[in-house]
GROMACS .gro file of C-alpha atoms in nm:
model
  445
    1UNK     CA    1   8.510  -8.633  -7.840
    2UNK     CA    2   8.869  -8.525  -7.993
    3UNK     CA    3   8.828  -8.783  -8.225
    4UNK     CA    4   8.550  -8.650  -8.385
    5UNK     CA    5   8.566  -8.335  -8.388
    6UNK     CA    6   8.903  -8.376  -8.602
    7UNK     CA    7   8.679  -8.626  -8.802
    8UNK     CA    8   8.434  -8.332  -8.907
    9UNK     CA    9   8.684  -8.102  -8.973
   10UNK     CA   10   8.847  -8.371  -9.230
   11UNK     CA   11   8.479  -8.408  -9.397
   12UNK     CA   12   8.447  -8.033  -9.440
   13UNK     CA   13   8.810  -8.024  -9.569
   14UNK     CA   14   8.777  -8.277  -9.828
   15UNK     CA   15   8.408  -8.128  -9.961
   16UNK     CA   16   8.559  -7.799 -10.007
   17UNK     CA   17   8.837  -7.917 -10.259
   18UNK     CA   18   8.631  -8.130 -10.408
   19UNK     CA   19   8.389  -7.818 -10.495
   20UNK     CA   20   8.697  -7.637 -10.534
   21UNK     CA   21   8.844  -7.876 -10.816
   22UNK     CA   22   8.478  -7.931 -10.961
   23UNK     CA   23   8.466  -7.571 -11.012
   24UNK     CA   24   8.873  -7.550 -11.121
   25UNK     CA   25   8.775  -7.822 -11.366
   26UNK     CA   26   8.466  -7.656 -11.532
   27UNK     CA   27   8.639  -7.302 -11.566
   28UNK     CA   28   8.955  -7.414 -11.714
   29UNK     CA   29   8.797  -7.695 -11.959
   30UNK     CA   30   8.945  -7.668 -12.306
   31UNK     CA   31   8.811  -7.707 -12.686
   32UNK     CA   32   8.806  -8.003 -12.778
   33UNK     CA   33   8.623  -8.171 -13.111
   34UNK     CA   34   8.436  -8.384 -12.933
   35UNK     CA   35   8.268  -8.102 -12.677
   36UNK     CA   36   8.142  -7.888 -12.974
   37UNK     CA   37   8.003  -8.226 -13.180
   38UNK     CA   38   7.835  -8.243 -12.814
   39UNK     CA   39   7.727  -7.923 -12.823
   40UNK     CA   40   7.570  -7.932 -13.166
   41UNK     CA   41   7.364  -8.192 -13.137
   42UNK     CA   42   7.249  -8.043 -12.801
   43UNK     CA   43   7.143  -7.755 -12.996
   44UNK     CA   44   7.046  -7.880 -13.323
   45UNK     CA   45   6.816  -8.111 -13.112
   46UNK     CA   46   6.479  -8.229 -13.248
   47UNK     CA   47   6.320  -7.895 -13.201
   48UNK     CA   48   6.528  -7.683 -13.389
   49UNK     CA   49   6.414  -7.655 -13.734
   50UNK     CA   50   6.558  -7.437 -13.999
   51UNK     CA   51   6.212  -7.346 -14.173
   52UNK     CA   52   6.116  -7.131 -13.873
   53UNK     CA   53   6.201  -6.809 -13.807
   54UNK     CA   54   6.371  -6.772 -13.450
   55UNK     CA   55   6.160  -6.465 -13.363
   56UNK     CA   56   5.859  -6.293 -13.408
   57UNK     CA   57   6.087  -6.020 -13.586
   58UNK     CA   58   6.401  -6.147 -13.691
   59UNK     CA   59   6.646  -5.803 -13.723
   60UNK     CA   60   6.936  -5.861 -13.921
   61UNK     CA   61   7.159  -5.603 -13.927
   62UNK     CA   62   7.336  -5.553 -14.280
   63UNK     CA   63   7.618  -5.466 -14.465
   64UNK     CA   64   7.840  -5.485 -14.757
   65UNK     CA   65   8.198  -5.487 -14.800
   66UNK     CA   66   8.319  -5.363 -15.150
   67UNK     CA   67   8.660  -5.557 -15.307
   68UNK     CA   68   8.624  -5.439 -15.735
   69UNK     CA   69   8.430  -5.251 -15.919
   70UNK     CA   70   8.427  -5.473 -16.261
   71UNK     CA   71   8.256  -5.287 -16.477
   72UNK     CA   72   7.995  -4.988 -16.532
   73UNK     CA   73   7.855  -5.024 -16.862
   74UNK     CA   74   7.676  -4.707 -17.019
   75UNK     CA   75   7.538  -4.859 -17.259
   76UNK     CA   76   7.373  -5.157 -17.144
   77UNK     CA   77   7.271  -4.954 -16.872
   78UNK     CA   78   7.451  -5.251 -16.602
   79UNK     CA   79   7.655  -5.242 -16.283
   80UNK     CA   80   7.871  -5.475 -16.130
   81UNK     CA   81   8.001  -5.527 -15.856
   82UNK     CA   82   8.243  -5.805 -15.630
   83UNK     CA   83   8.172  -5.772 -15.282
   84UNK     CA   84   8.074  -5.967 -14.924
   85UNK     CA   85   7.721  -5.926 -14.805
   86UNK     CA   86   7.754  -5.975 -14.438
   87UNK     CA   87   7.415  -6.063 -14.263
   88UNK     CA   88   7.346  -6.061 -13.827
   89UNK     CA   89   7.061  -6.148 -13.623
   90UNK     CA   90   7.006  -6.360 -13.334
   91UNK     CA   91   6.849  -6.708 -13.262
   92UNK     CA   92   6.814  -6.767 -12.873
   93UNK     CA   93   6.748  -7.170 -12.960
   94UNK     CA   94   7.145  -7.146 -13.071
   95UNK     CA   95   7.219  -6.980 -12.736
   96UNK     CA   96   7.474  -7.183 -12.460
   97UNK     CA   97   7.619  -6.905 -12.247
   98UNK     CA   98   7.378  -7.044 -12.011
   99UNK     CA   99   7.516  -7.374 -12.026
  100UNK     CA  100   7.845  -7.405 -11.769
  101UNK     CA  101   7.933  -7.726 -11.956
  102UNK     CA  102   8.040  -7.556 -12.273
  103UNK     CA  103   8.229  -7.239 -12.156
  104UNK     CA  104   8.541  -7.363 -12.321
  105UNK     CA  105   8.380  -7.313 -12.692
  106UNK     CA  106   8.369  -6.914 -12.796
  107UNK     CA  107   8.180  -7.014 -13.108
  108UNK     CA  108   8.066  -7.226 -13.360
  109UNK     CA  109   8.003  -7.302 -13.744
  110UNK     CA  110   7.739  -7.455 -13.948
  111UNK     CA  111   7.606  -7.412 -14.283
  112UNK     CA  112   7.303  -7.340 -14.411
  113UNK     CA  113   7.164  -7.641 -14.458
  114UNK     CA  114   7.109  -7.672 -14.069
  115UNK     CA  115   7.064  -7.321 -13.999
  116UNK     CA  116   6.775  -7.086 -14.025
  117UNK     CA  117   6.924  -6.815 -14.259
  118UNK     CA  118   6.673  -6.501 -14.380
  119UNK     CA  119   6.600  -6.572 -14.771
  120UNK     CA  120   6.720  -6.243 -14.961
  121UNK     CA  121   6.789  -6.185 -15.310
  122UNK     CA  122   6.873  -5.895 -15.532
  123UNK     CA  123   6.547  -5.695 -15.672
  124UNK     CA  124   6.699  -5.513 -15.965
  125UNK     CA  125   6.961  -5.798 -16.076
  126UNK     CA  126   6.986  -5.860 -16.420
  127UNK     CA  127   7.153  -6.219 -16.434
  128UNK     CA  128   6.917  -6.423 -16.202
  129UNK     CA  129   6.669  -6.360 -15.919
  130UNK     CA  130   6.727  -6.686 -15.700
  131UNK     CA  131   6.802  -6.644 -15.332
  132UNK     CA  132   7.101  -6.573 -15.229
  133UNK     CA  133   7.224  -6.911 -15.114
  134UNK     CA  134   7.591  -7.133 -15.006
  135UNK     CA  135   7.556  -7.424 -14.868
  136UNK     CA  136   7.945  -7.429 -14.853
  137UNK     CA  137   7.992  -7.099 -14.702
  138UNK     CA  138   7.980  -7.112 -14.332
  139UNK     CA  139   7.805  -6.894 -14.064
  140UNK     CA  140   7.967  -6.829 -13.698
  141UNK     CA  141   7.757  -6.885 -13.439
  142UNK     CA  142   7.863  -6.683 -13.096
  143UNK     CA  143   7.718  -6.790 -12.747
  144UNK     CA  144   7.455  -6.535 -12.648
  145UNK     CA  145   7.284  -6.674 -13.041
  146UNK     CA  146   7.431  -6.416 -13.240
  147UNK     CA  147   7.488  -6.551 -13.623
  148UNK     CA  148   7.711  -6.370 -13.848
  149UNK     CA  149   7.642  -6.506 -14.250
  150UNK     CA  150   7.850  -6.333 -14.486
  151UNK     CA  151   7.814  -6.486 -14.848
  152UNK     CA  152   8.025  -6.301 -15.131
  153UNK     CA  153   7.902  -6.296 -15.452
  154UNK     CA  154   7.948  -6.081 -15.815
  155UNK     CA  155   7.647  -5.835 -15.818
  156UNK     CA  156   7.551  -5.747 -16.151
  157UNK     CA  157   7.233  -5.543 -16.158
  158UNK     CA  158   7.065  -5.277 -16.372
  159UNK     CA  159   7.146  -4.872 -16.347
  160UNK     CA  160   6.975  -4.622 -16.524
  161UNK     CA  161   7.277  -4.414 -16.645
  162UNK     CA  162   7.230  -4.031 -16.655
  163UNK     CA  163   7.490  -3.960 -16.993
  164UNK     CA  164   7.398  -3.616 -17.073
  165UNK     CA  165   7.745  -3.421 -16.957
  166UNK     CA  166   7.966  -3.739 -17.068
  167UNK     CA  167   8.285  -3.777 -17.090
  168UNK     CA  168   8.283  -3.571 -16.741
  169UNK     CA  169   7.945  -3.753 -16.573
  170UNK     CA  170   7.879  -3.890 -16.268
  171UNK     CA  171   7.669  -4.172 -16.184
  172UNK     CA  172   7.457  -4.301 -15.931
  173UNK     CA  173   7.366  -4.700 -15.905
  174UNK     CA  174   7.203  -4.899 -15.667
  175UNK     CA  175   7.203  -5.275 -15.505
  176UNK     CA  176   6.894  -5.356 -15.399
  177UNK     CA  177   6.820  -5.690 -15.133
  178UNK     CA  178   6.470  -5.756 -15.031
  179UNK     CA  179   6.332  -6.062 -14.843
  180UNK     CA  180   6.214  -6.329 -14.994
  181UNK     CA  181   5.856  -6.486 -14.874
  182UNK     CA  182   5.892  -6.289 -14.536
  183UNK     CA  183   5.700  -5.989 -14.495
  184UNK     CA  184   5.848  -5.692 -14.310
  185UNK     CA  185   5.675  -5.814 -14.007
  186UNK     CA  186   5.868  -6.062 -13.996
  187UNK     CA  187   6.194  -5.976 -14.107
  188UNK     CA  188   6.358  -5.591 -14.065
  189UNK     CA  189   6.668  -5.494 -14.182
  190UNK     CA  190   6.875  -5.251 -13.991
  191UNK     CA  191   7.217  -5.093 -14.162
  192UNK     CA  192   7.540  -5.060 -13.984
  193UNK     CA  193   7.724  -4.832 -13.875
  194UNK     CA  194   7.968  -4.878 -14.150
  195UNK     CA  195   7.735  -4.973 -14.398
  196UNK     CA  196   7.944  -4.988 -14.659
  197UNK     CA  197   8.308  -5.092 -14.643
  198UNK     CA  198   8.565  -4.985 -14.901
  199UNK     CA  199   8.873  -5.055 -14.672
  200UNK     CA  200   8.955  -5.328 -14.899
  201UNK     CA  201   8.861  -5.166 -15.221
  202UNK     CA  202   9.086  -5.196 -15.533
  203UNK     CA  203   9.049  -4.909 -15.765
  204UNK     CA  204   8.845  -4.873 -16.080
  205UNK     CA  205   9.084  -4.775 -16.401
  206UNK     CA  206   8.796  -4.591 -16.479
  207UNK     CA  207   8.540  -4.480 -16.233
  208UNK     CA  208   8.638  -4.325 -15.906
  209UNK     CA  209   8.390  -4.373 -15.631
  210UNK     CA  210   8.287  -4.037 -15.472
  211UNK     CA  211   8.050  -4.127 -15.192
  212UNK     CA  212   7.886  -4.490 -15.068
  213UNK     CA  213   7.578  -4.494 -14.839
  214UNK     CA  214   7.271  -4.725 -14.777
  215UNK     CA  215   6.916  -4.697 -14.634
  216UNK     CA  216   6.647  -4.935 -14.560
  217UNK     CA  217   6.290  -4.907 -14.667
  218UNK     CA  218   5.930  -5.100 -14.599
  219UNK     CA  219   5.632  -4.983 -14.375
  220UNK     CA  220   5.448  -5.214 -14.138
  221UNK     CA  221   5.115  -4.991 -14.190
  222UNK     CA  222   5.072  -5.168 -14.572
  223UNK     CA  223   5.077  -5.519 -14.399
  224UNK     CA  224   4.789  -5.467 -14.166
  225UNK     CA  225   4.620  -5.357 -14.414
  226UNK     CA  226   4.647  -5.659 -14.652
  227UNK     CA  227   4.913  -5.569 -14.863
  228UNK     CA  228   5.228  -5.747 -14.803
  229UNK     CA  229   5.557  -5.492 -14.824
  230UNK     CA  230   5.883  -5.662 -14.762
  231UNK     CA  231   6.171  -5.488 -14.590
  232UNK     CA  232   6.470  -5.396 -14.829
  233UNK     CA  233   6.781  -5.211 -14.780
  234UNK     CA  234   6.975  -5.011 -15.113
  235UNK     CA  235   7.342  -5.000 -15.143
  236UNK     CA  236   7.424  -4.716 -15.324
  237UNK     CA  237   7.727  -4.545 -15.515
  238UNK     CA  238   7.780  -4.192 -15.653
  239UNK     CA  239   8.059  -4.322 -15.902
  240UNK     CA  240   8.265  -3.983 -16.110
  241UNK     CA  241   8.442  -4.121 -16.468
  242UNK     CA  242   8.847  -4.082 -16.552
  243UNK     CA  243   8.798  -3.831 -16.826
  244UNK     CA  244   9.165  -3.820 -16.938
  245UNK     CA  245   9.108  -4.115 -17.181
  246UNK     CA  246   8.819  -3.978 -17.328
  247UNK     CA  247   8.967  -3.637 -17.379
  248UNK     CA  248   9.281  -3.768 -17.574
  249UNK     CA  249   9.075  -4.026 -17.792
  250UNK     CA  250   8.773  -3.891 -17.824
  251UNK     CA  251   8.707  -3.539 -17.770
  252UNK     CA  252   9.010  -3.381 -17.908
  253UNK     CA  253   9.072  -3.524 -18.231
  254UNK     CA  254   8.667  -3.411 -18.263
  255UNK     CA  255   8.756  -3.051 -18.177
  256UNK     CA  256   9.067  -3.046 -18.399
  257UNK     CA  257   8.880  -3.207 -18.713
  258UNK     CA  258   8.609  -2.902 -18.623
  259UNK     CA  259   8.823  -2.632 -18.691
  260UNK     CA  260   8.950  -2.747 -19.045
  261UNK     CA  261   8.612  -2.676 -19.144
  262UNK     CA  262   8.608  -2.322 -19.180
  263UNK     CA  263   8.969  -2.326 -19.382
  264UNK     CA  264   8.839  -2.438 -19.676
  265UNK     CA  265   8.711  -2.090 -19.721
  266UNK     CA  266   9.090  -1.978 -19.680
  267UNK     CA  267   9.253  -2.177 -20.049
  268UNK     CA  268   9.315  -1.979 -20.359
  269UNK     CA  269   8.954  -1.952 -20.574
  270UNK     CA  270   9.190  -2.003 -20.843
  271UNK     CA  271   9.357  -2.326 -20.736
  272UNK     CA  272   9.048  -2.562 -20.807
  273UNK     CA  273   9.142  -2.768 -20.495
  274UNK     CA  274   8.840  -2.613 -20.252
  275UNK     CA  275   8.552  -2.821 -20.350
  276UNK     CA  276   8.793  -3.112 -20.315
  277UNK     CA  277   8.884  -3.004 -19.982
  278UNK     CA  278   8.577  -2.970 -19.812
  279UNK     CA  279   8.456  -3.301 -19.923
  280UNK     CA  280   8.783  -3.437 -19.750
  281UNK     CA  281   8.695  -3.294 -19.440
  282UNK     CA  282   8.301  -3.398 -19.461
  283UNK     CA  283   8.480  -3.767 -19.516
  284UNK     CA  284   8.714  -3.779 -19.269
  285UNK     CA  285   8.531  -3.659 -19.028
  286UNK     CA  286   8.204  -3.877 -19.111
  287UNK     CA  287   8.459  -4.185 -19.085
  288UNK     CA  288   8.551  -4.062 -18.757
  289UNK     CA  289   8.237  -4.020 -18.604
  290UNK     CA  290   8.182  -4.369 -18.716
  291UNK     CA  291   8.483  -4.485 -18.512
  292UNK     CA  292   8.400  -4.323 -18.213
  293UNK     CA  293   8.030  -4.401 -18.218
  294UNK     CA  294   8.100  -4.757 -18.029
  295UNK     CA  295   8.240  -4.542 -17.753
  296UNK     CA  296   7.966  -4.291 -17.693
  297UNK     CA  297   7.650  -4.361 -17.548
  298UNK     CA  298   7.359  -4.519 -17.757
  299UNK     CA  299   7.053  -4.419 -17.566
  300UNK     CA  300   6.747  -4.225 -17.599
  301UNK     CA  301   6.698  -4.177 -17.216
  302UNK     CA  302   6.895  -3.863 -17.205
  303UNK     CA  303   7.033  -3.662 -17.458
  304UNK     CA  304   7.471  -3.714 -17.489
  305UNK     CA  305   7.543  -3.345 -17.550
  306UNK     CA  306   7.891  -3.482 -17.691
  307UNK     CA  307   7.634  -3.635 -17.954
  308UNK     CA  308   7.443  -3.298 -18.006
  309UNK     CA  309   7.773  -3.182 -18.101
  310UNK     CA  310   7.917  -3.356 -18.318
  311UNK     CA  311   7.573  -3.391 -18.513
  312UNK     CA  312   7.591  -3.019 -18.514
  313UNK     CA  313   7.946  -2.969 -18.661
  314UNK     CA  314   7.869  -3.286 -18.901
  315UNK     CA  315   7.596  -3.035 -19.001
  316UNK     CA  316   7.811  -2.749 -19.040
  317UNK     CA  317   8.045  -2.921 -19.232
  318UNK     CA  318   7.818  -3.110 -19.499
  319UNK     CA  319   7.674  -2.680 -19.573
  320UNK     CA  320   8.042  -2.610 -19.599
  321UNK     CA  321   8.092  -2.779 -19.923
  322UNK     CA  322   7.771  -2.597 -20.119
  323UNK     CA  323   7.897  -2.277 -20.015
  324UNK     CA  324   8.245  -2.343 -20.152
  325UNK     CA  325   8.096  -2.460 -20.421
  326UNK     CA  326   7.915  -2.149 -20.476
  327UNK     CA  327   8.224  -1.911 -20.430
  328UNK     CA  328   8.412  -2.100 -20.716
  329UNK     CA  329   8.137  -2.073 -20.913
  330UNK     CA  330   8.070  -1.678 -20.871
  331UNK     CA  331   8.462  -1.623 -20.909
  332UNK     CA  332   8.469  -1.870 -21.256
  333UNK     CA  333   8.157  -1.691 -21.408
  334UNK     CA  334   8.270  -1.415 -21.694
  335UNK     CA  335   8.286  -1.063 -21.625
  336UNK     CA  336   8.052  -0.953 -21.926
  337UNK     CA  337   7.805  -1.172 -21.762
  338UNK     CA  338   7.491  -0.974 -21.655
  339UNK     CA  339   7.439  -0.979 -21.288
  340UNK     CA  340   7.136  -0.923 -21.112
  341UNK     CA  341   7.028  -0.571 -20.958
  342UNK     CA  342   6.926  -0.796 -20.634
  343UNK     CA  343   7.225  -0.961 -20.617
  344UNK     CA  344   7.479  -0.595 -20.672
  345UNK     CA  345   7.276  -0.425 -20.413
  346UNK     CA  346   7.316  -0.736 -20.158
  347UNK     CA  347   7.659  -0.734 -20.234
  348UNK     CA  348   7.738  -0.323 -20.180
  349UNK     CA  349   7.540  -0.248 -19.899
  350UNK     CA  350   7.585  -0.611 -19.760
  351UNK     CA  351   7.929  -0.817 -19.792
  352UNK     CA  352   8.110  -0.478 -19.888
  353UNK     CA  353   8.035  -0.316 -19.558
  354UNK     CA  354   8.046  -0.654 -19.298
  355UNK     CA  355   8.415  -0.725 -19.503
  356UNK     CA  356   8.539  -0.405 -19.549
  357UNK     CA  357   8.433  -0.307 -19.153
  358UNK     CA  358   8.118  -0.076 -19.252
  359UNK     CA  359   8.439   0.081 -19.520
  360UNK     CA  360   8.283   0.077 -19.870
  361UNK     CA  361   8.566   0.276 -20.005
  362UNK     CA  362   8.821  -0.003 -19.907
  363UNK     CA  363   8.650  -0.224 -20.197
  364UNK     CA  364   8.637   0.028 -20.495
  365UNK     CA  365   8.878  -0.098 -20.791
  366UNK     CA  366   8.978   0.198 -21.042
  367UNK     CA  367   8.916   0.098 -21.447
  368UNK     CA  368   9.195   0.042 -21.656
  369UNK     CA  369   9.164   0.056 -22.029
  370UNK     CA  370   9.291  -0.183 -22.217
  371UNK     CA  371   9.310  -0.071 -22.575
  372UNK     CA  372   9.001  -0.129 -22.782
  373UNK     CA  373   8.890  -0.390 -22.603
  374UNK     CA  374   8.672  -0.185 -22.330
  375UNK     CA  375   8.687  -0.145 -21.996
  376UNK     CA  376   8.831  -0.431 -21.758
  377UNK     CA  377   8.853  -0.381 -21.357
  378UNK     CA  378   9.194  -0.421 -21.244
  379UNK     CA  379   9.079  -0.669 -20.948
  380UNK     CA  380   9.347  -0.787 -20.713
  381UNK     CA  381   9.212  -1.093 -20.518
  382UNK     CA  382   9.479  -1.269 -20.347
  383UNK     CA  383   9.282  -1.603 -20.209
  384UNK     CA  384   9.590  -1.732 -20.043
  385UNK     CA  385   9.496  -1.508 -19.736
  386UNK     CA  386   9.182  -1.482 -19.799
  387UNK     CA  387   9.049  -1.090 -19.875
  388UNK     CA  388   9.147  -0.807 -20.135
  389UNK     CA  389   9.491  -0.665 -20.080
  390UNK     CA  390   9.494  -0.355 -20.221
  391UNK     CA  391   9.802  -0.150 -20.371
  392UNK     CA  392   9.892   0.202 -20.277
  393UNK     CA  393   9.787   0.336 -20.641
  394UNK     CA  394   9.430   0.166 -20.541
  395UNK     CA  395   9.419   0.311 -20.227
  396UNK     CA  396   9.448   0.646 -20.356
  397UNK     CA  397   9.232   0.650 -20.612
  398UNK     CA  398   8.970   0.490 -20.360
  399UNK     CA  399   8.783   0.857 -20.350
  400UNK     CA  400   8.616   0.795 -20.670
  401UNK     CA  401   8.214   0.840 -20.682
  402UNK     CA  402   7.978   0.549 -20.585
  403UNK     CA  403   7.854   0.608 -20.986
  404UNK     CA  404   8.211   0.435 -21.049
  405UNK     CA  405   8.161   0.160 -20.825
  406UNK     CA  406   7.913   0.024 -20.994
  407UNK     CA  407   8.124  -0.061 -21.311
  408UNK     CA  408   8.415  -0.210 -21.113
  409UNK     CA  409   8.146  -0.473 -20.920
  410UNK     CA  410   8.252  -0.807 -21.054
  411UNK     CA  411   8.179  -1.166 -21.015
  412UNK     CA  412   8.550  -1.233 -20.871
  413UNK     CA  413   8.519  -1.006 -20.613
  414UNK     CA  414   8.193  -1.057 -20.489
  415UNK     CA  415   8.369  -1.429 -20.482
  416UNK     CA  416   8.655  -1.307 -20.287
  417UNK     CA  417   8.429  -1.101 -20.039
  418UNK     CA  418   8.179  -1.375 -20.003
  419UNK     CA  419   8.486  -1.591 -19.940
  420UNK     CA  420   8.585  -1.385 -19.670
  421UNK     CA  421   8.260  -1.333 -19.502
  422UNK     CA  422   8.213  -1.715 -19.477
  423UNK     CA  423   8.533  -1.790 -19.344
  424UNK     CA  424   8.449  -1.560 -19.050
  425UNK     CA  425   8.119  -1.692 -19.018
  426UNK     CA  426   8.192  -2.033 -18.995
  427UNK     CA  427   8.531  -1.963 -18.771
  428UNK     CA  428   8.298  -1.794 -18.527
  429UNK     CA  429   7.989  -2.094 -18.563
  430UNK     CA  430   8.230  -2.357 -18.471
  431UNK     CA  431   8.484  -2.126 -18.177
  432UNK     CA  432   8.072  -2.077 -18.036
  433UNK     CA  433   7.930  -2.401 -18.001
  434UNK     CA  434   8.270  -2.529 -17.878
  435UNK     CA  435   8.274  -2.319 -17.645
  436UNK     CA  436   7.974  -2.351 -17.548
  437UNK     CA  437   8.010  -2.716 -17.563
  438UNK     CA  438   8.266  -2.741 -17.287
  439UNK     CA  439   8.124  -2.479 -17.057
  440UNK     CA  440   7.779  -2.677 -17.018
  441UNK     CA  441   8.042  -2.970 -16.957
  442UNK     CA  442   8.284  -2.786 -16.725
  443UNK     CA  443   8.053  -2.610 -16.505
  444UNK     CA  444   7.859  -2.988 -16.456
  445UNK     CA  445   8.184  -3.132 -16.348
   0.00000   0.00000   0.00000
């Protein structure tokens, strides 16, 4: 009876280690090559195919890791971008936490060759419209079926550029993805938490990127109704340009060329050399606007108000030169020629009183005789800065009567006041619209 009772008690012994190493054995099995080629073909068996969908509504949650920003091109209205599109759902067929066997393997990789992958592409891409597709680039597989796909690719697509306030604009493009062939009731996609990852971004020389954000879109109401809508999610970026460059090359030399316009209204009337000037300014800066016309926006979507600009001080300076012509010719016209009631009272009750601040007495010229000859105004218009300097002895003989006035009006100094008048005009015309010009810019900014 000893006997076996000790016999029992060995048969239970040598069960329980045997469970005990059975279980010892499948909890502390390691990786090897051949277990995962074992567990691959268990689940890539004959019923997995990777033309079906693994759900009724596959949700891939999406999103997009940034590394360069290569290039934002105003004027062919394109953005590009070098980034990693990273794509999860789940596929229970690919599941094996349930499966004891296999605890040693974490994960797995395939391609997508073998693996159901959603078809996307981008919508507004301006290179190609194929689906986005590696067959080198491999997808980890975890054990509860979860698939992580994340293809990088250069994403070049079209943005509408807004280039009304450039140099100092800011910008706002888009990457779109939509499905391919599946409908949004079949495939969904959902946006991470991080949606879009700059961690690894290297910086633009000349965009900086103010803000990043993404949304999904698609409606499952138009698909019952017949109309297929496809789910799509936008990557977008609010992108502000590096001015600096611009200011030194472009819109500086502009604004210093601008204000040699109004000195040609500041040379000697006597010196010949002002008609000659102010076609060397229309020239120069003609040539320049030339230059810098590769570098400024060529589009008709919006209106470049750095183009508006420099049309309007092209403008300005092309009526520069018939006005200068016009004061040389007034002050190189002879004094016994007969002037014009219409233009004598223009000039006395018009430049006389804007020039001489509302003074008409600061104008009047006494007569000097000069033998037998007549009468000949003793007129001194100093050109070099621009207005009459008059002596002391003209000052104080400035009392005579307005009857008086009328015989020292002469073609030189209605040349030298009309000289002066324009120089202040056009000073003021060009100080306004630049400073106009960079307030509409600055307060955009």
């Amino acid at each position: 009876m000893h006997e076996v009772t000790m016999m029992k008690i060995d048969i239970q012994a040598t069960s329980y280690w045997t469970v005990f190493l059975c279980l010892w054995v499948r909890v502390h099995t390691t990786f090897s090559p051949v277990l995962a080629k074992n567990l691959l073909d268990e689940l890539y068996n004959t019923n997995y195919s990777n033309l079906v969908r693994p759900s009724t509504t596959v949700q891939v949650n999406t999103s997009l890791t940034v590394y360069t920003i290569n290039s934002l091109n105003i004027i062919e209205q394109t953005f590009s971008v070098s980034g990693m599109l990273s794509l999860t759902w789940t596929d229970p067929r690919l599941a094996w936490s349930s499966l004891s066997d296999y605890s040693a393997i974490k994960f797995l990789f395939n391609t997508e060759e073998n693996t159901w992958v959603p078809p996307i592409f981008v919508q507004n891409s301006v290179e190609d419209m194929e689906v986005i597709s590696d067959e080198n680039w491999t997808m980890r597989i975890n054990p509860d079926g979860t698939v992580a796909w994340n293809p990088a690719d250069v994403y070049k697509v079209s943005c509408e550029c807004d280039i009304k306030y450039y140099p100092f604009d800011k910008q706002l493009c888009n990457i779109l993805f939509t499905t391919a062939g599946y409908s949004y009731q079949d495939i969904q996609f959902n946006e991470d938490s991080n949606a879009v990852d700059v961690s690894n971004y290297v910086e633009n020389g000349e965009w900086i990127i103010v803000s990043v954000g993404a949304k999904t879109s698609g409606s499952a109401s138009s698909v019952s109704g017949g109309d297929a809508t496809y789910s799509k999610i936008e990557f977008s970026f609010v992108l502000k340009r590096r001015h600096v460059f611009h200011i030194i090359n472009t819109v500086f030399p502009v604004i210093v060329m601008v204000f040699l316009i109004p000195l040609v209204f500041k040379l000697d009337l006597g010196s010949g050399d002002k008609t000659g000037y102010a076609l060397t300014v229309l020239l120069s800066y003609s040539v320049y606007l030339t230059m810098i016309a590769e570098h400024i926006p060529s589009t008709s979507v919006s209106v470049c108000y750095v183009s508006l600009y420099l049309a309007i001080m092209l403008a300005v300076s092309t009526i520069s030169v018939p006005f200068g012509i016009l004061v040389v010719h007034l002050y190189n016209k002879e004094d016994d020629e007969p002037m014009s009631p219409c233009i004598e009272s223009l000039s006395r009750k018009f430049l006389m009183r804007i020039v001489c601040c509302n003074k008409a007495s600061c104008c009047r010229r006494r007569r000097r005789r000069r033998g037998s000859v007549g009468v000949t105004p003793n007129v001194n218009c100093n050109t070099d800065a621009n207005h009459i300097h008059l002596s002391k002895e003209d000052l104080r003989n400035s009392s005579e009567s307005s009857d008086d006035d009328s015989d020292t009006l002469t073609w030189q100094i209605i040349a030298c006041l009309l000289d002066h008048f324009l120089f202040v005009l056009f000073t003021c015309i060009v100080f306004i619209f630049t400073f106009v010009f960079f307030a509409i810019l600055g307060a955009n900014y």
